mmCIF file of C-alpha atoms and ligand atoms in Angstrom:
data_model
loop_
_atom_site.group_PDB
_atom_site.id
_atom_site.type_symbol
_atom_site.label_atom_id
_atom_site.label_comp_id
_atom_site.label_asym_id
_atom_site.label_seq_id
_atom_site.Cartn_x
_atom_site.Cartn_y
_atom_site.Cartn_z
ATOM 1 C CA UNK A 93 24.867 169.171 41.907
ATOM 2 C CA UNK A 94 22.158 167.700 43.567
ATOM 3 C CA UNK A 95 22.301 164.325 44.977
ATOM 4 C CA UNK A 96 19.039 162.138 45.534
ATOM 5 C CA UNK A 97 19.725 159.279 48.445
ATOM 6 C CA UNK A 98 18.015 157.361 51.012
ATOM 7 C CA UNK A 99 18.261 159.624 54.175
ATOM 8 C CA UNK A 100 19.813 158.418 57.408
ATOM 9 C CA UNK A 101 20.020 159.877 61.106
ATOM 10 C CA UNK A 102 22.609 162.524 59.955
ATOM 11 C CA UNK A 103 19.818 164.086 57.826
ATOM 12 C CA UNK A 104 16.936 164.391 60.801
ATOM 13 C CA UNK A 105 17.608 168.058 61.308
ATOM 14 C CA UNK A 106 17.361 169.047 57.689
ATOM 15 C CA UNK A 107 14.481 166.768 56.942
ATOM 16 C CA UNK A 108 12.852 168.309 59.819
ATOM 17 C CA UNK A 109 13.455 171.713 58.483
ATOM 18 C CA UNK A 110 12.629 171.454 54.945
ATOM 19 C CA UNK A 111 9.408 169.685 55.675
ATOM 20 C CA UNK A 112 8.510 172.262 58.243
ATOM 21 C CA UNK A 113 9.238 174.861 55.933
ATOM 22 C CA UNK A 114 7.412 173.513 53.209
ATOM 23 C CA UNK A 115 4.480 172.627 55.190
ATOM 24 C CA UNK A 116 4.286 176.549 55.887
ATOM 25 C CA UNK A 117 4.709 177.765 52.666
ATOM 26 C CA UNK A 118 2.037 175.310 51.341
ATOM 27 C CA UNK A 119 -1.081 175.693 53.435
ATOM 28 C CA UNK A 120 -0.273 179.518 55.085
ATOM 29 C CA UNK A 121 -2.975 180.986 52.605
ATOM 30 C CA UNK A 122 -5.506 178.046 53.143
ATOM 31 C CA UNK A 123 -5.455 176.599 56.562
ATOM 32 C CA UNK A 124 -5.109 178.050 60.097
ATOM 33 C CA UNK A 125 -1.905 178.334 61.999
ATOM 34 C CA UNK A 126 -2.987 176.163 64.730
ATOM 35 C CA UNK A 127 -3.686 173.440 62.460
ATOM 36 C CA UNK A 128 -0.483 173.908 60.487
ATOM 37 C CA UNK A 129 1.513 174.208 63.715
ATOM 38 C CA UNK A 130 -0.006 170.968 65.245
ATOM 39 C CA UNK A 131 0.677 168.792 61.825
ATOM 40 C CA UNK A 132 4.256 169.780 62.022
ATOM 41 C CA UNK A 133 4.799 169.111 65.748
ATOM 42 C CA UNK A 134 3.178 166.107 65.180
ATOM 43 C CA UNK A 135 4.960 164.868 62.148
ATOM 44 C CA UNK A 136 8.465 166.654 61.433
ATOM 45 C CA UNK A 137 9.788 167.083 65.170
ATOM 46 C CA UNK A 138 13.357 165.564 65.208
ATOM 47 C CA UNK A 139 12.354 162.616 67.374
ATOM 48 C CA UNK A 140 9.983 161.351 64.926
ATOM 49 C CA UNK A 141 12.042 161.772 61.946
ATOM 50 C CA UNK A 142 14.866 159.970 63.770
ATOM 51 C CA UNK A 143 12.776 156.900 64.245
ATOM 52 C CA UNK A 144 11.510 157.285 60.292
ATOM 53 C CA UNK A 145 14.979 156.882 59.129
ATOM 54 C CA UNK A 146 15.986 154.312 61.361
ATOM 55 C CA UNK A 147 12.892 152.256 61.421
ATOM 56 C CA UNK A 148 11.659 151.244 57.962
ATOM 57 C CA UNK A 149 9.526 148.520 56.416
ATOM 58 C CA UNK A 150 7.118 147.659 53.567
ATOM 59 C CA UNK A 151 4.513 150.162 55.214
ATOM 60 C CA UNK A 152 6.999 152.761 55.240
ATOM 61 C CA UNK A 153 10.260 152.628 53.354
ATOM 62 C CA UNK A 154 11.832 155.645 54.645
ATOM 63 C CA UNK A 155 12.616 159.129 53.961
ATOM 64 C CA UNK A 156 14.642 160.048 50.143
ATOM 65 C CA UNK A 157 16.487 163.354 50.488
ATOM 66 C CA UNK A 158 17.574 165.557 48.144
ATOM 67 C CA UNK A 159 21.185 166.964 49.105
ATOM 68 C CA UNK A 160 23.157 169.639 47.718
ATOM 69 C CA UNK A 161 26.476 170.599 49.248
ATOM 70 C CA UNK A 162 25.825 169.413 52.719
ATOM 71 C CA UNK A 163 22.041 170.550 52.845
ATOM 72 C CA UNK A 164 18.678 169.010 52.686
ATOM 73 C CA UNK A 165 16.880 170.806 49.643
ATOM 74 C CA UNK A 166 13.828 168.112 49.820
ATOM 75 C CA UNK A 167 12.699 165.169 51.434
ATOM 76 C CA UNK A 168 9.964 162.457 50.723
ATOM 77 C CA UNK A 169 8.831 158.761 51.157
ATOM 78 C CA UNK A 170 6.080 156.611 51.036
ATOM 79 C CA UNK A 171 5.058 152.820 51.800
ATOM 80 C CA UNK A 172 2.453 150.324 50.783
ATOM 81 C CA UNK A 173 -1.035 150.298 51.611
ATOM 82 C CA UNK A 174 -2.183 146.983 50.089
ATOM 83 C CA UNK A 175 -0.628 144.157 48.231
ATOM 84 C CA UNK A 176 0.251 146.016 45.130
ATOM 85 C CA UNK A 177 -0.453 149.788 46.165
ATOM 86 C CA UNK A 178 1.961 151.882 46.980
ATOM 87 C CA UNK A 179 1.425 155.635 48.577
ATOM 88 C CA UNK A 180 3.421 158.871 48.504
ATOM 89 C CA UNK A 181 3.015 159.834 52.299
ATOM 90 C CA UNK A 182 5.191 163.050 52.301
ATOM 91 C CA UNK A 183 6.810 165.285 49.669
ATOM 92 C CA UNK A 184 8.629 168.775 50.338
ATOM 93 C CA UNK A 185 10.981 170.878 49.235
ATOM 94 C CA UNK A 186 13.020 173.985 50.103
ATOM 95 C CA UNK A 187 10.043 176.185 49.028
ATOM 96 C CA UNK A 188 12.599 178.307 47.264
ATOM 97 C CA UNK A 189 13.739 175.477 45.053
ATOM 98 C CA UNK A 190 10.246 174.312 43.264
ATOM 99 C CA UNK A 191 10.079 173.950 39.630
ATOM 100 C CA UNK A 192 13.637 172.738 38.914
ATOM 101 C CA UNK A 193 13.277 169.112 38.840
ATOM 102 C CA UNK A 194 14.073 168.208 42.096
ATOM 103 C CA UNK A 195 10.369 166.927 43.255
ATOM 104 C CA UNK A 196 10.413 164.751 40.235
ATOM 105 C CA UNK A 197 13.989 163.175 41.312
ATOM 106 C CA UNK A 198 12.786 162.389 44.535
ATOM 107 C CA UNK A 199 9.126 160.882 43.504
ATOM 108 C CA UNK A 200 11.265 158.769 41.103
ATOM 109 C CA UNK A 201 13.182 157.553 44.287
ATOM 110 C CA UNK A 202 9.999 156.834 46.182
ATOM 111 C CA UNK A 203 8.560 155.150 42.724
ATOM 112 C CA UNK A 204 11.900 152.964 42.311
ATOM 113 C CA UNK A 205 11.875 151.383 45.598
ATOM 114 C CA UNK A 206 7.904 150.760 45.560
ATOM 115 C CA UNK A 207 8.095 148.746 42.153
ATOM 116 C CA UNK A 208 11.628 146.911 42.663
ATOM 117 C CA UNK A 209 11.423 146.233 46.441
ATOM 118 C CA UNK A 210 7.526 145.929 47.074
ATOM 119 C CA UNK A 211 6.349 144.878 43.439
ATOM 120 C CA UNK A 212 3.929 147.989 43.254
ATOM 121 C CA UNK A 213 1.798 148.086 40.105
ATOM 122 C CA UNK A 214 -0.241 151.662 41.554
ATOM 123 C CA UNK A 215 0.744 154.661 43.261
ATOM 124 C CA UNK A 216 -1.601 156.974 45.316
ATOM 125 C CA UNK A 217 -1.259 160.119 47.166
ATOM 126 C CA UNK A 218 -3.786 162.510 49.233
ATOM 127 C CA UNK A 219 -3.445 166.080 48.096
ATOM 128 C CA UNK A 220 -5.243 168.984 50.040
ATOM 129 C CA UNK A 221 -8.038 170.252 47.916
ATOM 130 C CA UNK A 222 -6.846 173.736 46.614
ATOM 131 C CA UNK A 223 -3.093 173.031 47.221
ATOM 132 C CA UNK A 224 -1.815 174.571 44.166
ATOM 133 C CA UNK A 225 1.580 173.879 44.650
ATOM 134 C CA UNK A 226 1.121 169.725 44.698
ATOM 135 C CA UNK A 227 -1.591 169.416 42.435
ATOM 136 C CA UNK A 228 -0.254 170.220 39.275
ATOM 137 C CA UNK A 229 2.736 168.628 39.763
ATOM 138 C CA UNK A 230 1.014 165.216 40.586
ATOM 139 C CA UNK A 231 -1.205 165.572 37.385
ATOM 140 C CA UNK A 232 2.165 166.360 35.105
ATOM 141 C CA UNK A 233 3.858 163.035 36.660
ATOM 142 C CA UNK A 234 0.496 161.256 35.269
ATOM 143 C CA UNK A 235 -1.626 160.871 38.460
ATOM 144 C CA UNK A 236 -5.599 160.833 37.886
ATOM 145 C CA UNK A 237 -7.986 162.303 40.519
ATOM 146 C CA UNK A 238 -10.193 159.333 41.923
ATOM 147 C CA UNK A 239 -12.061 160.665 44.741
ATOM 148 C CA UNK A 240 -12.784 163.182 48.062
ATOM 149 C CA UNK A 241 -11.998 162.278 51.586
ATOM 150 C CA UNK A 242 -12.196 164.057 54.657
ATOM 151 C CA UNK A 243 -8.803 165.257 56.034
ATOM 152 C CA UNK A 244 -6.769 163.772 59.066
ATOM 153 C CA UNK A 245 -7.459 165.024 62.284
ATOM 154 C CA UNK A 246 -9.315 168.122 62.334
ATOM 155 C CA UNK A 247 -9.722 168.670 65.916
ATOM 156 C CA UNK A 248 -10.500 172.472 65.454
ATOM 157 C CA UNK A 249 -13.348 171.618 63.547
ATOM 158 C CA UNK A 250 -12.215 173.223 60.558
ATOM 159 C CA UNK A 251 -13.127 171.257 57.298
ATOM 160 C CA UNK A 252 -10.135 170.604 55.134
ATOM 161 C CA UNK A 253 -10.866 167.950 52.380
ATOM 162 C CA UNK A 254 -8.002 165.901 50.670
ATOM 163 C CA UNK A 255 -8.488 164.493 47.118
ATOM 164 C CA UNK A 256 -7.098 161.123 46.528
ATOM 165 C CA UNK A 257 -4.806 160.687 42.819
ATOM 166 C CA UNK A 258 -3.729 157.621 41.516
ATOM 167 C CA UNK A 259 -1.344 156.374 38.869
ATOM 168 C CA UNK A 260 -0.487 152.808 37.180
ATOM 169 C CA UNK A 261 3.467 152.376 37.807
HETATM 170 C C1 COA B 474 5.042 169.086 44.696
HETATM 171 C C2 COA B 474 6.491 169.441 44.840
HETATM 172 C C3 COA B 474 7.351 168.416 45.950
HETATM 173 C C4 COA B 474 7.336 169.372 43.441
HETATM 174 O O1 COA B 474 8.579 169.464 43.104
HETATM 175 P P1 COA B 474 9.168 170.132 42.316
HETATM 176 O O2 COA B 474 10.552 170.236 42.152
HETATM 177 O O3 COA B 474 8.745 171.697 42.469
HETATM 178 O O4 COA B 474 8.498 169.915 40.846
HETATM 179 P P2 COA B 474 9.164 169.571 39.374
HETATM 180 O O5 COA B 474 10.276 170.490 39.352
HETATM 181 O O6 COA B 474 9.897 168.262 39.425
HETATM 182 O O7 COA B 474 7.843 169.036 38.383
HETATM 183 C C5 COA B 474 7.184 170.388 38.178
HETATM 184 C C6 COA B 474 6.299 169.789 37.329
HETATM 185 O O8 COA B 474 4.696 170.417 37.592
HETATM 186 C C7 COA B 474 4.467 170.944 36.532
HETATM 187 N N1 COA B 474 3.567 172.135 37.238
HETATM 188 C C8 COA B 474 4.253 172.719 37.955
HETATM 189 N N2 COA B 474 3.247 173.544 38.469
HETATM 190 C C9 COA B 474 2.493 173.932 37.678
HETATM 191 C C10 COA B 474 1.300 174.506 37.365
HETATM 192 N N3 COA B 474 0.734 175.501 37.876
HETATM 193 N N4 COA B 474 0.561 174.444 36.335
HETATM 194 C C11 COA B 474 0.913 172.954 35.575
HETATM 195 N N5 COA B 474 1.860 172.383 35.928
HETATM 196 C C12 COA B 474 3.011 172.794 36.609
HETATM 197 C C13 COA B 474 5.623 171.519 36.001
HETATM 198 O O9 COA B 474 5.489 171.524 34.441
HETATM 199 C C14 COA B 474 6.628 170.338 35.992
HETATM 200 O O10 COA B 474 6.057 169.047 35.008
HETATM 201 P P3 COA B 474 7.040 169.032 33.585
HETATM 202 O O11 COA B 474 8.335 168.566 34.116
HETATM 203 O O12 COA B 474 6.225 167.852 32.887
HETATM 204 O O13 COA B 474 7.031 170.073 33.106
HETATM 205 C C15 COA B 474 7.066 171.186 44.859
HETATM 206 O O14 COA B 474 6.622 171.994 44.367
HETATM 207 C C16 COA B 474 6.544 171.288 46.556
HETATM 208 O O15 COA B 474 7.495 171.252 47.411
HETATM 209 N N6 COA B 474 5.188 171.823 46.612
HETATM 210 C C17 COA B 474 4.797 172.560 47.988
HETATM 211 C C18 COA B 474 4.559 171.102 48.705
HETATM 212 C C19 COA B 474 3.421 170.114 48.416
HETATM 213 O O16 COA B 474 2.402 170.297 48.101
HETATM 214 N N7 COA B 474 3.706 168.658 48.299
HETATM 215 C C20 COA B 474 2.923 168.065 48.124
HETATM 216 C C21 COA B 474 2.087 167.437 49.333
HETATM 217 S S1 COA B 474 0.941 166.231 49.253
#
């Protein structure tokens, strides 16, 4: 049985693993190894995740995890980017567990938090252009493409474009 709940300090290693494995599986064909390693080291290191499960706010609502047995098989989280707009900042699964409905359940938990606790009426997400493991999912969940924007920190001079998607919630 798969259970979705708010993450705590016990989940740190599992979140770090699922996000790192998920990031590799998603970007290995489109992004450089150096770029992938830099993102994983910066965002999915256990120290940062411990802080992110401990210190939550309106701007960062914390991680939600999908748990099966004692294992974290998916993780995601978001926060508010203005008065009424929430955003999904991160959402990854164990790469062997895609298309079972788990991502939808984590997204639902993030969305419920943004509506009930933070009064969101819309929700945004950034997806890398060409990410065919992510874009069809968000489109199936009602997100609509809004515009392109340059991706976060490309120190290697690589041009990774991200797409901004939006839906009313
Ligand atoms: C994105 C992700 C979290 C979604 O979770 P998931 O558990 O695989 O998705 P679900 O099973 O809940 O839902 C899949 C939906 O997308 C649709 N979908 C998936 N792939 C599709 C494709 N190639 N074409 C059309 N629809 C597709 C399915 O039809 C399903 O919609 P439905 O329930 O209406 O049929 C997961 O696939 C993942 O980890 N992807 C790689 C990481 C990633 O890209 N994360 C997002 C970064 S912003």
